[in-house]
Short mmCIF file of C-alpha atoms in Angstrom, two decimals:
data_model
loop_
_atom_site.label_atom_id
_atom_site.label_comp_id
_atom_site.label_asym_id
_atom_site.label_seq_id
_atom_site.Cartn_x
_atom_site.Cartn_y
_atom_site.Cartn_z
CA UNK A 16 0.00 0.00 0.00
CA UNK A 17 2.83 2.27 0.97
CA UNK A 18 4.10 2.15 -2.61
CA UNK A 19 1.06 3.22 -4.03
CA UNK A 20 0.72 6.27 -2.38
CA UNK A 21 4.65 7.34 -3.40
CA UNK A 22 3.52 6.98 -6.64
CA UNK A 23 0.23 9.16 -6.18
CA UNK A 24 -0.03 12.91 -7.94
CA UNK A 25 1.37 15.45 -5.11
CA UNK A 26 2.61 13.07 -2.93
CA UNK A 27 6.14 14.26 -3.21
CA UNK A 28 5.11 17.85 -2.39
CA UNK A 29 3.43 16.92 0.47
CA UNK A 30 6.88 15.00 1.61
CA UNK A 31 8.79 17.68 1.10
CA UNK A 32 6.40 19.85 2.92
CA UNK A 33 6.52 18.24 6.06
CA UNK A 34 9.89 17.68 5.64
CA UNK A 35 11.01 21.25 5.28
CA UNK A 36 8.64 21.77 7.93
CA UNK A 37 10.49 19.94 10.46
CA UNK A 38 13.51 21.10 9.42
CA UNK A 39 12.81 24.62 9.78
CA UNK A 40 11.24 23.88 13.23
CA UNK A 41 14.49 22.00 14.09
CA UNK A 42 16.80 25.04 13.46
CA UNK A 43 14.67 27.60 15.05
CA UNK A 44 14.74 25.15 18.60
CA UNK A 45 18.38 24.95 17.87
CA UNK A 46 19.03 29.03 17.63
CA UNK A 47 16.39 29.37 20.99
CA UNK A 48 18.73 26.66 22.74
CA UNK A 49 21.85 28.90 21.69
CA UNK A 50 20.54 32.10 22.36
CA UNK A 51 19.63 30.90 26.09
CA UNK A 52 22.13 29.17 26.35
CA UNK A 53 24.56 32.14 25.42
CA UNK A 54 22.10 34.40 27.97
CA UNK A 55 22.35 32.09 31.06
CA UNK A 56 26.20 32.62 30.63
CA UNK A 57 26.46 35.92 30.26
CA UNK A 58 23.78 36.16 33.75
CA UNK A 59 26.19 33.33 35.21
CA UNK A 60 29.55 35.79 34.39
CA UNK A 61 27.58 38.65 35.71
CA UNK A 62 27.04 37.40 38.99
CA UNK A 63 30.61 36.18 39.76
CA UNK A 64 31.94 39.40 38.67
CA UNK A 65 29.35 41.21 40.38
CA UNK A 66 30.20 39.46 43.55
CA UNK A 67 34.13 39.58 42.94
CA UNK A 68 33.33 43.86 42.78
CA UNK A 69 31.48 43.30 46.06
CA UNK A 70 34.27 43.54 48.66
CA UNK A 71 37.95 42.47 48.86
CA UNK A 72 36.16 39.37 47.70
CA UNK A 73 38.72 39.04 44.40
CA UNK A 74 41.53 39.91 46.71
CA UNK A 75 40.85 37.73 49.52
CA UNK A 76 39.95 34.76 47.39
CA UNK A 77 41.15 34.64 43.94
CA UNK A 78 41.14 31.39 42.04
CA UNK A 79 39.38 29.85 45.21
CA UNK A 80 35.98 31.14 44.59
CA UNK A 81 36.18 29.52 40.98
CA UNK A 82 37.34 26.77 42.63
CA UNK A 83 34.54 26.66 44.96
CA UNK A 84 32.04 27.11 42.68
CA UNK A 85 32.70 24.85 40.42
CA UNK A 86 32.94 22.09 42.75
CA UNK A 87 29.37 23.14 44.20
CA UNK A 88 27.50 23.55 40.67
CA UNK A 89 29.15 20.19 39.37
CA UNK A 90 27.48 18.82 42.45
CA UNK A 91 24.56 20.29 42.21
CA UNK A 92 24.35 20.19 38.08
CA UNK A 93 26.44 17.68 36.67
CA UNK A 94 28.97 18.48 34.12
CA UNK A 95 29.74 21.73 32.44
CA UNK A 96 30.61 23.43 35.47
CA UNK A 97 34.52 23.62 35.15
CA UNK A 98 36.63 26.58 36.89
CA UNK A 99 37.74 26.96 33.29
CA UNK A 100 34.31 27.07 31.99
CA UNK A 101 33.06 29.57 34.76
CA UNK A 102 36.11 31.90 33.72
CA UNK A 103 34.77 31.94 30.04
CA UNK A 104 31.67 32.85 31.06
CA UNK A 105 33.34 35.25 33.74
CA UNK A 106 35.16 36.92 30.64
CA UNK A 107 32.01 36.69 28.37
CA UNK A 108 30.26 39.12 30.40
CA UNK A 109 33.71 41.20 30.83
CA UNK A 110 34.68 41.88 27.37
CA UNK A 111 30.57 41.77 26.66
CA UNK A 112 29.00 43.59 29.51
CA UNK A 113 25.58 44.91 27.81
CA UNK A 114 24.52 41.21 26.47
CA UNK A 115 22.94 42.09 23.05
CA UNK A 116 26.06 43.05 21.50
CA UNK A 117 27.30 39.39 22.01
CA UNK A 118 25.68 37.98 18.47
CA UNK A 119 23.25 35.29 18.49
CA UNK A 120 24.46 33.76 15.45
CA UNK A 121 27.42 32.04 16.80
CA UNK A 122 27.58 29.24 19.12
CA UNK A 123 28.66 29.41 22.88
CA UNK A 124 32.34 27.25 21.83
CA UNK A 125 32.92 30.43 19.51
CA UNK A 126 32.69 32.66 22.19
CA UNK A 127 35.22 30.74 24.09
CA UNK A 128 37.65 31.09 21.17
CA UNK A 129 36.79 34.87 21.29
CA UNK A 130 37.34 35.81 24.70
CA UNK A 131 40.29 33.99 24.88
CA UNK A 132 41.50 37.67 23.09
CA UNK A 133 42.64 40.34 25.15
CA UNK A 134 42.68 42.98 22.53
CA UNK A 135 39.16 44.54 21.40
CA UNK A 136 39.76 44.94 17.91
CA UNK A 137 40.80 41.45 17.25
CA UNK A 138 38.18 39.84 18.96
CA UNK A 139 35.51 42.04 17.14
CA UNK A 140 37.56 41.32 13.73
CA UNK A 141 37.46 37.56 14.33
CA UNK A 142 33.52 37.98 15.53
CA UNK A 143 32.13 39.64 12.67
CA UNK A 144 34.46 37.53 10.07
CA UNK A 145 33.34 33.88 11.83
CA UNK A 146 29.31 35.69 11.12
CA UNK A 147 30.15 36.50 8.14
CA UNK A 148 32.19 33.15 6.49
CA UNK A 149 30.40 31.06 8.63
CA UNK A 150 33.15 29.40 10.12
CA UNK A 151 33.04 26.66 12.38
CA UNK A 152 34.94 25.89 15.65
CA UNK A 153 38.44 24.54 13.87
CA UNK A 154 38.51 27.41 11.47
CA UNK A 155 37.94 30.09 14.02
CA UNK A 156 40.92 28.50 15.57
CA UNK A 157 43.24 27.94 12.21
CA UNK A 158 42.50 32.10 11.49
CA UNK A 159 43.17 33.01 15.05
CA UNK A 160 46.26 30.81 14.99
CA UNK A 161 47.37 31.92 11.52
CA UNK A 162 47.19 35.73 12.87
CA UNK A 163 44.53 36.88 10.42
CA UNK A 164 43.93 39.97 11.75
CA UNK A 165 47.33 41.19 11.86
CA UNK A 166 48.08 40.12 8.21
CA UNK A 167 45.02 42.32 7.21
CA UNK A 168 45.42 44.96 9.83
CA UNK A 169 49.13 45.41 8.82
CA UNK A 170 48.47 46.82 5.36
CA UNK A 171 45.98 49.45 6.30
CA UNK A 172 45.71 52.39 8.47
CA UNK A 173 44.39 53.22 11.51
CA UNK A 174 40.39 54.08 10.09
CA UNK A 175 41.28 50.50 8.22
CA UNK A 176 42.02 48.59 11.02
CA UNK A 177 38.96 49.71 12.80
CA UNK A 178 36.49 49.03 9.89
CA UNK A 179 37.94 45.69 9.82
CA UNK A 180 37.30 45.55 13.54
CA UNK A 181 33.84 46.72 12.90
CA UNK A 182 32.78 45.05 10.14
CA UNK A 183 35.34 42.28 9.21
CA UNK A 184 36.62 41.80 5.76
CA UNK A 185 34.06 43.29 3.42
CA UNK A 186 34.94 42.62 -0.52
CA UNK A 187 33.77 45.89 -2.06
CA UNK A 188 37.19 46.30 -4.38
CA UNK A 189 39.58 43.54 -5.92
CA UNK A 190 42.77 45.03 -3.68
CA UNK A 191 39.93 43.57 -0.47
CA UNK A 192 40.81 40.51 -1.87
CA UNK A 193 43.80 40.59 -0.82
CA UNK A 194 46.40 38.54 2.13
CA UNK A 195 49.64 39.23 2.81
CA UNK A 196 51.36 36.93 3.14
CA UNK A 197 48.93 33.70 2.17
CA UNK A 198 49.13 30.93 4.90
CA UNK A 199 49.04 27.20 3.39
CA UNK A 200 49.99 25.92 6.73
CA UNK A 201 47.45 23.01 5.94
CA UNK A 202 49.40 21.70 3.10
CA UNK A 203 51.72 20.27 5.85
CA UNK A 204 54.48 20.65 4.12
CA UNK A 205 57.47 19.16 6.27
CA UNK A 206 60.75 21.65 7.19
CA UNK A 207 63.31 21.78 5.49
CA UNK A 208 60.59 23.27 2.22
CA UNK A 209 61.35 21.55 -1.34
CA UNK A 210 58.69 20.70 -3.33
CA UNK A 211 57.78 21.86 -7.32
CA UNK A 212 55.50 24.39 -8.38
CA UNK A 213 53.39 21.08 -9.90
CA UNK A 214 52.99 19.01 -6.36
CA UNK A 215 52.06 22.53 -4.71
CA UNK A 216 49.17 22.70 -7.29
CA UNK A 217 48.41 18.95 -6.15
CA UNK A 218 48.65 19.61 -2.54
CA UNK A 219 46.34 22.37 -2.84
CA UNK A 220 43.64 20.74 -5.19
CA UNK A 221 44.04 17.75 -2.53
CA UNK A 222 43.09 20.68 0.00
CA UNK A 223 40.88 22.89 -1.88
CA UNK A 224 38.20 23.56 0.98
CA UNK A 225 41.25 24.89 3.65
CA UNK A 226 42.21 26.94 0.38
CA UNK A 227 38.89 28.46 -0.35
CA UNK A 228 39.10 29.38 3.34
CA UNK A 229 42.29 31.17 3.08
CA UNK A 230 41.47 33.11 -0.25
CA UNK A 231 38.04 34.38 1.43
CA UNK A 232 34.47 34.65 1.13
CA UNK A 233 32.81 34.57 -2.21
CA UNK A 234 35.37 32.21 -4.50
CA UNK A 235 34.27 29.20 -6.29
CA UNK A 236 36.79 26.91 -7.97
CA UNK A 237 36.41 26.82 -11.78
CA UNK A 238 39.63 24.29 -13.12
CA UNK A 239 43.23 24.09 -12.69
CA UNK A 240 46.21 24.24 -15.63
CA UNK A 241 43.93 26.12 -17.81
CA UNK A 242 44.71 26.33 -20.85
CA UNK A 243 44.72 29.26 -22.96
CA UNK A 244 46.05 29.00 -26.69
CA UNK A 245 47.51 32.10 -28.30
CA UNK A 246 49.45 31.62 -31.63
CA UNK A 247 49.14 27.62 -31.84
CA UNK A 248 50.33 28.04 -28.56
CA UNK A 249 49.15 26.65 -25.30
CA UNK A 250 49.76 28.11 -22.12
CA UNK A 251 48.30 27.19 -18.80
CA UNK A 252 47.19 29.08 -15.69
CA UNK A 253 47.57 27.24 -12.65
CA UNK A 254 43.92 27.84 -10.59
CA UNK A 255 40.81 29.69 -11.84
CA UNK A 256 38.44 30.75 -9.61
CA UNK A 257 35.21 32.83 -9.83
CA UNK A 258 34.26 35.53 -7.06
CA UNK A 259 30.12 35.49 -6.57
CA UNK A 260 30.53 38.84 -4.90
CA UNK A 261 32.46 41.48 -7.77
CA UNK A 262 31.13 39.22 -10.29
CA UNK A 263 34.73 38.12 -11.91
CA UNK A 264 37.51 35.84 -13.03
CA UNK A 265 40.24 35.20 -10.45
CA UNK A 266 43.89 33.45 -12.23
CA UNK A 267 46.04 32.47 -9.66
CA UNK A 268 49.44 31.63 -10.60
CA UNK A 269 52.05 29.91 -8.62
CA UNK A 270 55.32 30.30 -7.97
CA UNK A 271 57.59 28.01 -5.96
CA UNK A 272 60.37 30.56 -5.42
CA UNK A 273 60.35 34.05 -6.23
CA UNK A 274 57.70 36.21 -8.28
CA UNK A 275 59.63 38.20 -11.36
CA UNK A 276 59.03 40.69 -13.96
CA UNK A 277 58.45 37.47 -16.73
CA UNK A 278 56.05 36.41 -14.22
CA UNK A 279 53.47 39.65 -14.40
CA UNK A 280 54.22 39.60 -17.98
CA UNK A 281 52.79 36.43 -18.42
CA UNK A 282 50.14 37.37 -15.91
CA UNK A 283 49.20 40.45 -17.65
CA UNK A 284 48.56 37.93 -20.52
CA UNK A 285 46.34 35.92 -19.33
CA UNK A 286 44.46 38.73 -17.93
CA UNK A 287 44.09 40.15 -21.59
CA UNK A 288 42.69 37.02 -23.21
CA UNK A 289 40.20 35.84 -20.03
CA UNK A 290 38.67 39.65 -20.59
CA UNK A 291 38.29 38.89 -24.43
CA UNK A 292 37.84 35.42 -24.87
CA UNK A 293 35.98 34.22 -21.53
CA UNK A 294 34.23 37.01 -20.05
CA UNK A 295 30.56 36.83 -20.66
CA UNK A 296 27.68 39.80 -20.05
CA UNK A 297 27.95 41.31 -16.52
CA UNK A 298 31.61 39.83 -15.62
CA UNK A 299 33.66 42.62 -14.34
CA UNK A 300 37.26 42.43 -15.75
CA UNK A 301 39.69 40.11 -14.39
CA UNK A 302 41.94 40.05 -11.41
CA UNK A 303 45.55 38.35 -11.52
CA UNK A 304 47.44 37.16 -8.15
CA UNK A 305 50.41 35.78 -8.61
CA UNK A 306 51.53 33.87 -5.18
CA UNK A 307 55.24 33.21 -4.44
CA UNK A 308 57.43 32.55 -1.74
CA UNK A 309 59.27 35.96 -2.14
CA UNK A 310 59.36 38.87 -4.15
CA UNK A 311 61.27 41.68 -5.04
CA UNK A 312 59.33 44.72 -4.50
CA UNK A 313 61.59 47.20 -6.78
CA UNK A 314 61.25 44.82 -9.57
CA UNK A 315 57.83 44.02 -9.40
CA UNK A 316 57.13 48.14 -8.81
CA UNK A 317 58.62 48.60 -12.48
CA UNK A 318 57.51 45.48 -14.37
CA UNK A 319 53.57 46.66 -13.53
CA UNK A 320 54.49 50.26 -14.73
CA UNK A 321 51.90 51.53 -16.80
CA UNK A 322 50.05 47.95 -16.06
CA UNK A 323 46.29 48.73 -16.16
CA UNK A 324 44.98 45.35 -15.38
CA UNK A 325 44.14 44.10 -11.96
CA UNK A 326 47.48 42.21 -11.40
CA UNK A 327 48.85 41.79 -7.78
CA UNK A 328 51.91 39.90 -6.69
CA UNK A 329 51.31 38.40 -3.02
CA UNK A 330 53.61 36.12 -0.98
CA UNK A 331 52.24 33.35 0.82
CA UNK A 332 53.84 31.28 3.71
CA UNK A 333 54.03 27.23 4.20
CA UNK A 334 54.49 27.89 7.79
CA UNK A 335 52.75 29.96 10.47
CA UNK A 336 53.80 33.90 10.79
CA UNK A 337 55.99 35.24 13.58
CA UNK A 338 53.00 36.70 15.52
CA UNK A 339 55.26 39.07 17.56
CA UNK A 340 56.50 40.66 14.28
CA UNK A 341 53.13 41.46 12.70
CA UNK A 342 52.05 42.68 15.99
CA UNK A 343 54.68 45.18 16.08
CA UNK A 344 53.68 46.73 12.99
CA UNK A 345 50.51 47.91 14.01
CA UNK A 346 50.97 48.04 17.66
CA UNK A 347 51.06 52.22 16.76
CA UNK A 348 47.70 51.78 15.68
CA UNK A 349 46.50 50.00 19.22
CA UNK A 350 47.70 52.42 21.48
CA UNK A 351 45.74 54.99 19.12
CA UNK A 352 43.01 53.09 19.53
CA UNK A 353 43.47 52.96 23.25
CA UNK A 354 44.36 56.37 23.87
CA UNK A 355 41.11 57.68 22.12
CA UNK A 356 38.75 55.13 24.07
CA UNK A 357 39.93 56.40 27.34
CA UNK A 358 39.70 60.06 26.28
CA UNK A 359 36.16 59.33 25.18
CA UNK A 360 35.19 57.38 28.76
CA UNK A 361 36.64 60.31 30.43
#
């Protein structure tokens, strides 16, 4: 009888009905769960600092009243009660102290990555960008690890680094496109580095989702090595992608070693023949990164000179940056920062 009725006229719209049904109601109990959940933390980290402010409590007790707690609530609860859990939710309601600006959208274990950030522009930075790519819990922690921020941060100034705090990365222009350097730290590539320009394509194809992360929101993968014949002649660009947001082709070429003028040349190309031969009606023109290990900045300066295209040469890193370096560089623009937010609580 049951196989009848699969086979009746509007059966399968009623199936999908109640299915989608379900599964709407499913997500909507899920997002009440997380936003109480995310509100009975914040009340929990309110009331142990509130109580900490009451007295010489915090001096008198420290750690102990942690301690103490979370040996009574475990009791009392069960699990989920650990000092180190109580001090997330003790630093939620720190670095978030008026509870609606903590967003809804991402799940308690985010906000544990996120507090575990002393400095207020990162933390919004990674915030808004984990709302906006939709990261989950191990990519929140690969772009923390992988010093996002400061790799954006350190090629803007200061009313750059606090949009990006405010808003994240927002794609409005190719140059938004933009890392410096790129971290392939998921390629696992072992120490001491030697591998071609061929098994780095591999590696990366084997690894396109981690990629896709790194390049940023809005890329889809169109082919790699392709091939573009000019002359009788074939050349090949390494990875093609296309970016949903400013509607155009992105060439990627790589370079095992270091980026030279041939390099842009042949970039510039390939850039020429994808806005003749492969854009269609509403693609913006092309933008060219070329990605090597190093690059001379003088001689790529004069090889784009009088270069019109959208060409960029970026570096990009097996290995995870020196995060004390890139900090340095904008450290300026934090005291800035700091300076004007206590001359504005004043």
């Amino acid at each position: 009888m049951s196989k009848e009725i699969s086979h009746i006229d509007g059966y399968k719209n009623l199936l999908s009905s109640i299915s989608g049904i379900y599964t709407n109601a499913q997500a909507q109990v899920a997002r009440s769960i997380n936003t109480y959940l995310l509100d009975t933390y914040w009340e929990i980290g309110r009331y142990i600092v509130e109580f900490e402010q009451g007295g010489s409590t915090k001096a008198t007790y420290g750690k102990a009243l942690l301690e103490t707690l979370s040996t009574d609530l475990c009791r009392m609860h069960g699990k989920g009660f650990s000092r180190s859990n109580l001090n997330y939710m003790r630093l939620f309601y720190q670095h978030y102290p008026i509870c609606e600006k903590a967003s809804h959208k991402l799940s308690w274990s985010h906000y544990v990555e996120l507090v575990k950030i002393d400095n207020d522009l990162e933390r919004s930075f990674y915030e808004q960008q984990a709302i906006l790519e939709n990261w989950s819990i191990p990519e929140l922690r690969r772009q923390k690890k992988a010093s996002l921020f400061l790799r954006l941060a350190a090629s803007k100034d200061k009313e750059g680094v606090l949009k990006l705090a405010r808003e994240g990365q927002v794609i409005e222009n190719p140059i938004d496109l933009l890392r410096e350097p790129y971290i392939l730290d998921f390629l696992r590539i072992p120490e001491p580095y030697h591998t071609s320009e061929h098994n780095l394509e591999n590696l990366i194809i084997e690894n396109l989702q981690h990629f896709l992360l790194e390049l940023g929101k809005g890329f889809a993968f169109v082919g790699r090595q392709y091939r573009v014949t000019l002359a009788n002649r074939h050349h090949y660009v390494d990875l093609v992608f296309y970016h949903r947001i400013l509607k155009c082709f992105v060439l990627i070429d790589l370079k095992k070693e270091e980026a030279g003028y041939s390099d842009v040349g042949q970039m510039n190309m390939y850039l020429g023949y994808f806005e003749n031969e492969e854009n269609t009606q509403g693609d913006n023109p092309p933008i060219g990164i070329v990605m090597a290990r190093q690059k001379d900045e003088l001689q790529i300066k004069y090889a784009m000179h009088n270069i019109s295209s959208q060409l960029y040469v970026s570096k990009y890193q097996l290995y995870l940056p020196n995060e004390v370096e890139l900090r340095k560089e904008i450290e300026r623009i934090y005291i800035q920062y700091e300076d004007n937010e206590h001359s504005e609580n004043q």
